[in-house]
PDB file of C-alpha atoms in Angstrom:
ATOM      1  CA  GLU V   6    -145.907 -22.451 -30.148  1.00  0.00           C
ATOM      2  CA  ILE V   7    -144.905 -23.339 -26.419  1.00  0.00           C
ATOM      3  CA  LEU V   8    -147.214 -24.452 -24.407  1.00  0.00           C
ATOM      4  CA  LEU V   9    -147.380 -23.982 -20.604  1.00  0.00           C
ATOM      5  CA  THR V  10    -148.882 -26.701 -18.704  1.00  0.00           C
ATOM      6  CA  GLN V  11    -149.840 -25.636 -14.875  1.00  0.00           C
ATOM      7  CA  SER V  12    -150.436 -28.318 -12.083  1.00  0.00           C
ATOM      8  CA  PRO V  13    -152.415 -29.020 -10.110  1.00  0.00           C
ATOM      9  CA  GLY V  14    -155.802 -27.304 -11.468  1.00  0.00           C
ATOM     10  CA  THR V  15    -156.986 -26.885  -8.177  1.00  0.00           C
ATOM     11  CA  LEU V  16    -154.564 -27.167  -4.771  1.00  0.00           C
ATOM     12  CA  SER V  17    -156.676 -27.559  -1.236  1.00  0.00           C
ATOM     13  CA  LEU V  18    -154.688 -26.541   1.822  1.00  0.00           C
ATOM     14  CA  SER V  19    -154.904 -24.334   5.028  1.00  0.00           C
ATOM     15  CA  PRO V  20    -153.428 -21.051   6.417  1.00  0.00           C
ATOM     16  CA  GLY V  21    -150.071 -21.819   7.568  1.00  0.00           C
ATOM     17  CA  GLU V  22    -149.205 -24.643   5.221  1.00  0.00           C
ATOM     18  CA  ARG V  23    -146.582 -24.736   2.256  1.00  0.00           C
ATOM     19  CA  ALA V  24    -148.081 -24.431  -1.253  1.00  0.00           C
ATOM     20  CA  THR V  25    -145.959 -25.836  -4.175  1.00  0.00           C
ATOM     21  CA  LEU V  26    -147.320 -24.610  -7.865  1.00  0.00           C
ATOM     22  CA  SER V  27    -145.905 -25.959 -11.130  1.00  0.00           C
ATOM     23  CA  CYS V  28    -145.316 -24.640 -14.539  1.00  0.00           C
ATOM     24  CA  ARG V  29    -143.934 -26.734 -17.195  1.00  0.00           C
ATOM     25  CA  ALA V  30    -143.074 -25.778 -20.525  1.00  0.00           C
ATOM     26  CA  SER V  31    -143.439 -27.841 -23.784  1.00  0.00           C
ATOM     27  CA  GLN V  32    -140.049 -26.506 -24.569  1.00  0.00           C
ATOM     28  CA  SER V  33    -136.849 -25.023 -22.607  1.00  0.00           C
ATOM     29  CA  VAL V  34    -137.377 -21.405 -22.275  1.00  0.00           C
ATOM     30  CA  SER V  35    -135.589 -18.789 -21.245  1.00  0.00           C
ATOM     31  CA  ILE V  36    -135.657 -17.675 -17.413  1.00  0.00           C
ATOM     32  CA  ASN V  37    -135.719 -14.152 -18.294  1.00  0.00           C
ATOM     33  CA  ASN V  38    -139.071 -15.114 -20.117  1.00  0.00           C
ATOM     34  CA  LEU V  39    -141.060 -16.606 -17.142  1.00  0.00           C
ATOM     35  CA  ALA V  40    -143.071 -14.855 -14.832  1.00  0.00           C
ATOM     36  CA  TRP V  41    -145.920 -15.398 -12.189  1.00  0.00           C
ATOM     37  CA  TYR V  42    -149.235 -13.631 -11.585  1.00  0.00           C
ATOM     38  CA  GLN V  43    -151.929 -13.731  -8.741  1.00  0.00           C
ATOM     39  CA  GLN V  44    -155.386 -13.272  -9.523  1.00  0.00           C
ATOM     40  CA  LYS V  45    -158.161 -12.737  -7.166  1.00  0.00           C
ATOM     41  CA  PRO V  46    -161.953 -12.414  -8.143  1.00  0.00           C
ATOM     42  CA  GLY V  47    -162.868  -9.084  -9.571  1.00  0.00           C
ATOM     43  CA  GLN V  48    -159.344  -8.028  -9.505  1.00  0.00           C
ATOM     44  CA  ALA V  49    -156.473  -7.301 -12.589  1.00  0.00           C
ATOM     45  CA  PRO V  50    -153.749 -10.024 -12.406  1.00  0.00           C
ATOM     46  CA  ARG V  51    -150.840  -8.893  -9.857  1.00  0.00           C
ATOM     47  CA  LEU V  52    -147.096  -9.734 -10.539  1.00  0.00           C
ATOM     48  CA  LEU V  53    -145.345 -12.286  -8.209  1.00  0.00           C
ATOM     49  CA  VAL V  54    -142.401 -13.037  -9.642  1.00  0.00           C
ATOM     50  CA  TYR V  55    -140.213 -12.271 -13.225  1.00  0.00           C
ATOM     51  CA  GLY V  56    -137.128 -13.638 -14.547  1.00  0.00           C
ATOM     52  CA  ALA V  57    -138.353 -17.233 -13.033  1.00  0.00           C
ATOM     53  CA  SER V  58    -137.165 -16.344  -9.429  1.00  0.00           C
ATOM     54  CA  SER V  59    -136.935 -12.082  -8.891  1.00  0.00           C
ATOM     55  CA  ARG V  60    -139.967 -11.108  -6.547  1.00  0.00           C
ATOM     56  CA  ALA V  61    -141.715  -8.290  -7.761  1.00  0.00           C
ATOM     57  CA  THR V  62    -141.792  -4.980  -5.511  1.00  0.00           C
ATOM     58  CA  GLY V  63    -143.223  -5.230  -2.208  1.00  0.00           C
ATOM     59  CA  LEU V  64    -144.120  -9.170  -2.511  1.00  0.00           C
ATOM     60  CA  PRO V  65    -143.350 -10.586   0.834  1.00  0.00           C
ATOM     61  CA  ASP V  66    -140.866 -13.272   0.835  1.00  0.00           C
ATOM     62  CA  ARG V  67    -142.815 -15.996   1.913  1.00  0.00           C
ATOM     63  CA  PHE V  68    -143.489 -16.385  -2.188  1.00  0.00           C
ATOM     64  CA  SER V  69    -140.562 -17.408  -4.177  1.00  0.00           C
ATOM     65  CA  GLY V  70    -140.122 -18.809  -7.572  1.00  0.00           C
ATOM     66  CA  SER V  71    -137.461 -21.688  -8.935  1.00  0.00           C
ATOM     67  CA  GLY V  72    -136.726 -23.539 -12.048  1.00  0.00           C
ATOM     68  CA  SER V  73    -135.334 -23.448 -15.374  1.00  0.00           C
ATOM     69  CA  GLY V  74    -135.528 -25.448 -18.490  1.00  0.00           C
ATOM     70  CA  THR V  75    -139.164 -26.722 -18.666  1.00  0.00           C
ATOM     71  CA  ASP V  76    -140.068 -27.096 -15.173  1.00  0.00           C
ATOM     72  CA  PHE V  77    -140.626 -23.765 -13.070  1.00  0.00           C
ATOM     73  CA  THR V  78    -142.241 -23.515  -9.466  1.00  0.00           C
ATOM     74  CA  LEU V  79    -143.839 -20.726  -7.221  1.00  0.00           C
ATOM     75  CA  THR V  80    -143.422 -21.813  -3.742  1.00  0.00           C
ATOM     76  CA  ILE V  81    -145.544 -20.029  -0.836  1.00  0.00           C
ATOM     77  CA  SER V  82    -143.829 -21.001   2.534  1.00  0.00           C
ATOM     78  CA  ARG V  83    -146.492 -20.352   4.691  1.00  0.00           C
ATOM     79  CA  LEU V  84    -150.072 -19.657   3.378  1.00  0.00           C
ATOM     80  CA  GLU V  85    -151.921 -16.324   4.394  1.00  0.00           C
ATOM     81  CA  PRO V  86    -155.747 -15.921   4.017  1.00  0.00           C
ATOM     82  CA  GLU V  87    -155.134 -13.587   1.389  1.00  0.00           C
ATOM     83  CA  ASP V  88    -152.715 -15.882  -0.760  1.00  0.00           C
ATOM     84  CA  PHE V  89    -155.655 -17.973  -1.691  1.00  0.00           C
ATOM     85  CA  ALA V  90    -156.662 -16.887  -5.364  1.00  0.00           C
ATOM     86  CA  VAL V  91    -155.606 -18.249  -8.805  1.00  0.00           C
ATOM     87  CA  TYR V  92    -152.224 -18.370  -9.993  1.00  0.00           C
ATOM     88  CA  TYR V  93    -150.978 -18.143 -13.679  1.00  0.00           C
ATOM     89  CA  CYS V  94    -147.717 -18.653 -15.231  1.00  0.00           C
ATOM     90  CA  GLN V  95    -146.715 -16.841 -18.181  1.00  0.00           C
ATOM     91  CA  HIS V  96    -143.664 -16.807 -20.923  1.00  0.00           C
ATOM     92  CA  TYR V  97    -142.627 -15.122 -24.063  1.00  0.00           C
ATOM     93  CA  ASP V  98    -140.961 -17.023 -27.090  1.00  0.00           C
ATOM     94  CA  SER V  99    -138.950 -15.884 -29.701  1.00  0.00           C
ATOM     95  CA  SER V 100    -141.795 -15.682 -32.113  1.00  0.00           C
ATOM     96  CA  SER V 101    -143.078 -12.488 -29.908  1.00  0.00           C
ATOM     97  CA  ARG V 102    -145.716 -14.520 -28.458  1.00  0.00           C
ATOM     98  CA  TYR V 103    -146.951 -14.227 -24.970  1.00  0.00           C
ATOM     99  CA  THR V 104    -148.369 -17.244 -23.150  1.00  0.00           C
ATOM    100  CA  PHE V 105    -150.229 -17.740 -19.981  1.00  0.00           C
ATOM    101  CA  GLY V 106    -150.636 -21.503 -18.457  1.00  0.00           C
ATOM    102  CA  GLN V 107    -154.264 -22.266 -17.754  1.00  0.00           C
ATOM    103  CA  GLY V 108    -154.145 -21.341 -14.068  1.00  0.00           C
ATOM    104  CA  THR V 109    -153.813 -23.013 -10.706  1.00  0.00           C
ATOM    105  CA  LYS V 110    -156.920 -22.426  -8.228  1.00  0.00           C
ATOM    106  CA  LEU V 111    -155.708 -22.128  -4.777  1.00  0.00           C
ATOM    107  CA  GLU V 112    -158.499 -22.736  -2.156  1.00  0.00           C
ATOM    108  CA  ILE V 113    -158.995 -23.023   1.569  1.00  0.00           C
ATOM    109  CA  LYS V 114    -159.426 -26.612   2.618  1.00  0.00           C
TER     110      LYS V 114
ATOM    111  CA  GLU A  16    -147.779   6.936  -8.941  1.00  0.00           C
ATOM    112  CA  VAL A  17    -148.186   4.546 -12.132  1.00  0.00           C
ATOM    113  CA  GLN A  18    -151.983   3.827 -13.363  1.00  0.00           C
ATOM    114  CA  LEU A  19    -153.207   2.354 -16.320  1.00  0.00           C
ATOM    115  CA  VAL A  20    -157.306   3.196 -16.977  1.00  0.00           C
ATOM    116  CA  GLU A  21    -158.896   1.517 -19.632  1.00  0.00           C
ATOM    117  CA  SER A  22    -162.222   2.415 -21.054  1.00  0.00           C
ATOM    118  CA  GLY A  23    -164.244   2.180 -24.235  1.00  0.00           C
ATOM    119  CA  GLY A  24    -165.932  -1.438 -23.391  1.00  0.00           C
ATOM    120  CA  GLY A  25    -169.632  -2.086 -24.040  1.00  0.00           C
ATOM    121  CA  LEU A  26    -171.795  -4.431 -25.788  1.00  0.00           C
ATOM    122  CA  ILE A  27    -171.870  -5.024 -29.552  1.00  0.00           C
ATOM    123  CA  GLN A  28    -173.046  -6.833 -31.985  1.00  0.00           C
ATOM    124  CA  PRO A  29    -171.255  -9.497 -34.099  1.00  0.00           C
ATOM    125  CA  GLY A  30    -169.592  -8.205 -37.376  1.00  0.00           C
ATOM    126  CA  GLY A  31    -168.966  -4.775 -35.344  1.00  0.00           C
ATOM    127  CA  ALA A  32    -166.276  -2.415 -34.249  1.00  0.00           C
ATOM    128  CA  LEU A  33    -165.147  -1.163 -30.853  1.00  0.00           C
ATOM    129  CA  ARG A  34    -161.815   0.912 -29.898  1.00  0.00           C
ATOM    130  CA  LEU A  35    -160.447   0.583 -26.389  1.00  0.00           C
ATOM    131  CA  SER A  36    -158.213   3.297 -24.852  1.00  0.00           C
ATOM    132  CA  CYS A  37    -155.863   2.672 -22.118  1.00  0.00           C
ATOM    133  CA  ALA A  38    -154.942   6.066 -20.556  1.00  0.00           C
ATOM    134  CA  ALA A  39    -151.724   6.097 -18.934  1.00  0.00           C
ATOM    135  CA  SER A  40    -150.302   8.185 -16.186  1.00  0.00           C
ATOM    136  CA  GLY A  41    -147.075   8.190 -13.705  1.00  0.00           C
ATOM    137  CA  PHE A  42    -144.767   7.188 -16.960  1.00  0.00           C
ATOM    138  CA  ALA A  43    -144.643   7.786 -20.894  1.00  0.00           C
ATOM    139  CA  VAL A  44    -146.275   5.037 -22.558  1.00  0.00           C
ATOM    140  CA  ARG A  45    -143.517   5.699 -25.420  1.00  0.00           C
ATOM    141  CA  SER A  46    -140.913   4.195 -22.866  1.00  0.00           C
ATOM    142  CA  TYR A  47    -142.281   1.064 -22.386  1.00  0.00           C
ATOM    143  CA  TYR A  48    -143.849  -2.153 -24.518  1.00  0.00           C
ATOM    144  CA  ILE A  49    -147.369  -2.349 -23.245  1.00  0.00           C
ATOM    145  CA  ILE A  50    -149.804  -5.419 -24.078  1.00  0.00           C
ATOM    146  CA  TRP A  51    -153.348  -6.184 -24.095  1.00  0.00           C
ATOM    147  CA  VAL A  52    -154.685  -9.130 -22.566  1.00  0.00           C
ATOM    148  CA  ARG A  53    -158.217 -11.044 -22.246  1.00  0.00           C
ATOM    149  CA  GLN A  54    -159.944 -13.050 -20.206  1.00  0.00           C
ATOM    150  CA  ALA A  55    -163.340 -14.279 -21.154  1.00  0.00           C
ATOM    151  CA  PRO A  56    -166.019 -14.898 -18.609  1.00  0.00           C
ATOM    152  CA  GLY A  57    -164.779 -17.581 -16.356  1.00  0.00           C
ATOM    153  CA  GLY A  58    -161.674 -18.391 -18.073  1.00  0.00           C
ATOM    154  CA  GLY A  59    -157.976 -17.976 -18.083  1.00  0.00           C
ATOM    155  CA  LEU A  60    -155.564 -14.777 -19.237  1.00  0.00           C
ATOM    156  CA  GLU A  61    -154.964 -14.700 -23.169  1.00  0.00           C
ATOM    157  CA  TRP A  62    -152.193 -12.495 -24.730  1.00  0.00           C
ATOM    158  CA  VAL A  63    -153.903 -10.293 -27.563  1.00  0.00           C
ATOM    159  CA  SER A  64    -151.377  -7.919 -28.479  1.00  0.00           C
ATOM    160  CA  VAL A  65    -148.210  -5.709 -27.570  1.00  0.00           C
ATOM    161  CA  ILE A  66    -146.647  -2.715 -28.717  1.00  0.00           C
ATOM    162  CA  TYR A  67    -142.757  -2.195 -28.252  1.00  0.00           C
ATOM    163  CA  THR A  68    -140.949   1.106 -27.835  1.00  0.00           C
ATOM    164  CA  ASP A  69    -139.867   0.969 -31.354  1.00  0.00           C
ATOM    165  CA  GLY A  70    -143.390   0.763 -32.309  1.00  0.00           C
ATOM    166  CA  SER A  71    -143.628  -2.531 -33.743  1.00  0.00           C
ATOM    167  CA  THR A  72    -146.596  -4.473 -32.921  1.00  0.00           C
ATOM    168  CA  TYR A  73    -147.470  -8.473 -32.542  1.00  0.00           C
ATOM    169  CA  TYR A  74    -151.045 -10.289 -32.700  1.00  0.00           C
ATOM    170  CA  ALA A  75    -152.339 -13.547 -31.282  1.00  0.00           C
ATOM    171  CA  ASP A  76    -153.255 -15.671 -34.315  1.00  0.00           C
ATOM    172  CA  SER A  77    -156.975 -15.413 -32.760  1.00  0.00           C
ATOM    173  CA  VAL A  78    -157.223 -11.496 -33.686  1.00  0.00           C
ATOM    174  CA  LYS A  79    -154.458 -10.975 -36.521  1.00  0.00           C
ATOM    175  CA  GLY A  80    -156.560  -9.037 -39.079  1.00  0.00           C
ATOM    176  CA  ARG A  81    -158.846  -7.946 -37.005  1.00  0.00           C
ATOM    177  CA  PHE A  82    -157.370  -6.081 -34.203  1.00  0.00           C
ATOM    178  CA  THR A  83    -154.953  -3.135 -34.148  1.00  0.00           C
ATOM    179  CA  ILE A  84    -152.726  -1.865 -31.387  1.00  0.00           C
ATOM    180  CA  SER A  85    -151.585   1.909 -31.271  1.00  0.00           C
ATOM    181  CA  ARG A  86    -150.528   4.541 -29.235  1.00  0.00           C
ATOM    182  CA  ASP A  87    -150.428   8.330 -29.104  1.00  0.00           C
ATOM    183  CA  ASN A  88    -147.696   9.767 -27.284  1.00  0.00           C
ATOM    184  CA  SER A  89    -149.102  13.023 -27.063  1.00  0.00           C
ATOM    185  CA  LYS A  90    -152.101  11.625 -25.037  1.00  0.00           C
ATOM    186  CA  ASN A  91    -150.152   9.141 -23.272  1.00  0.00           C
ATOM    187  CA  THR A  92    -152.710   6.668 -24.336  1.00  0.00           C
ATOM    188  CA  LEU A  93    -152.603   3.090 -25.935  1.00  0.00           C
ATOM    189  CA  TYR A  94    -155.479   1.780 -28.057  1.00  0.00           C
ATOM    190  CA  LEU A  95    -156.989  -1.377 -29.479  1.00  0.00           C
ATOM    191  CA  GLN A  96    -158.961  -1.171 -32.469  1.00  0.00           C
ATOM    192  CA  MET A  97    -161.320  -4.150 -32.782  1.00  0.00           C
ATOM    193  CA  ASN A  98    -162.927  -4.932 -36.041  1.00  0.00           C
ATOM    194  CA  SER A  99    -165.572  -7.761 -37.064  1.00  0.00           C
ATOM    195  CA  LEU A 100    -166.285  -8.888 -33.842  1.00  0.00           C
ATOM    196  CA  ARG A 101    -167.077 -12.323 -32.659  1.00  0.00           C
ATOM    197  CA  ALA A 102    -168.803 -13.413 -29.740  1.00  0.00           C
ATOM    198  CA  ASP A 103    -165.586 -15.308 -28.542  1.00  0.00           C
ATOM    199  CA  ASP A 104    -164.098 -11.870 -28.156  1.00  0.00           C
ATOM    200  CA  THR A 105    -166.185 -11.350 -25.559  1.00  0.00           C
ATOM    201  CA  ALA A 106    -164.186 -10.822 -22.622  1.00  0.00           C
ATOM    202  CA  VAL A 107    -162.368  -8.385 -19.929  1.00  0.00           C
ATOM    203  CA  TYR A 108    -159.489  -6.427 -21.915  1.00  0.00           C
ATOM    204  CA  TYR A 109    -156.748  -5.531 -19.613  1.00  0.00           C
ATOM    205  CA  CYS A 110    -153.994  -3.358 -20.495  1.00  0.00           C
ATOM    206  CA  ALA A 111    -150.765  -3.836 -18.632  1.00  0.00           C
ATOM    207  CA  ARG A 112    -146.905  -2.354 -18.517  1.00  0.00           C
ATOM    208  CA  GLY A 113    -143.892  -4.423 -19.377  1.00  0.00           C
ATOM    209  CA  VAL A 114    -140.976  -4.595 -17.072  1.00  0.00           C
ATOM    210  CA  ASP A 115    -137.336  -3.516 -18.529  1.00  0.00           C
ATOM    211  CA  ASN A 116    -135.620  -6.728 -19.920  1.00  0.00           C
ATOM    212  CA  TYR A 117    -137.945  -9.107 -18.702  1.00  0.00           C
ATOM    213  CA  ALA A 118    -141.218 -10.427 -19.842  1.00  0.00           C
ATOM    214  CA  ALA A 119    -143.527  -9.564 -17.530  1.00  0.00           C
ATOM    215  CA  PHE A 120    -146.251  -6.961 -16.788  1.00  0.00           C
ATOM    216  CA  ASP A 121    -145.962  -4.796 -13.329  1.00  0.00           C
ATOM    217  CA  TYR A 122    -148.906  -2.525 -13.774  1.00  0.00           C
ATOM    218  CA  TRP A 123    -152.337  -3.455 -15.026  1.00  0.00           C
ATOM    219  CA  GLY A 124    -155.401  -1.778 -15.421  1.00  0.00           C
ATOM    220  CA  GLN A 125    -158.831  -2.432 -13.717  1.00  0.00           C
ATOM    221  CA  GLY A 126    -160.055  -3.669 -17.094  1.00  0.00           C
ATOM    222  CA  THR A 127    -162.783  -3.151 -19.293  1.00  0.00           C
ATOM    223  CA  LEU A 128    -165.601  -5.578 -20.412  1.00  0.00           C
ATOM    224  CA  VAL A 129    -166.302  -6.434 -24.117  1.00  0.00           C
ATOM    225  CA  THR A 130    -169.381  -8.073 -24.704  1.00  0.00           C
ATOM    226  CA  VAL A 131    -169.968  -9.186 -28.477  1.00  0.00           C
ATOM    227  CA  SER A 132    -173.847 -10.364 -28.747  1.00  0.00           C
ATOM    228  CA  SER A 133    -176.813  -9.720 -30.713  1.00  0.00           C
TER     229      SER A 133
END
């Protein structure tokens, strides 16, 4: 079973700053199987990035995904007030198992 | 417009059973793979089950043998039958639609809360 470890657990930044969120897999994974989501309190998750680097429809271009192998990154170039939320990475493995990371909480400093 | 609407949650005693529904509109459930994901209070996201377009189904180890995913194409609805419920099944349950050729989910329902407690 492939485990996903996200870091940091909490990231405290100010609007306008750059956010870099990390997702590390316990084994090398296919980029087609790596996605990122944003979740705000009381809301369902929202797809941000799929295939490690493809932005979901309508997603502002300040969001970008990158990485390969075991290390993946979600970058928000200039934080807007609405970007403060919890972010999850997600993977699928050949055992037909879907796995989520434990999440990174992005909070206002 | 694509929409997923879950229903069927509620308070149930340990050992009881509950059936969740996920009504889809704007697309045909038979044409997409769809998952159930749950989130315990204050917790992270946990994959529960998936059904593919060919009808094949898979489950997380934590629910295997107790939960069954199915779909009714005529009603355009997905179901999650949950038996032998335990306290640690308490969570908000979401259904979500898969993205073709990728392991990602682009449309999510609003979730339905299942509380297992005596």
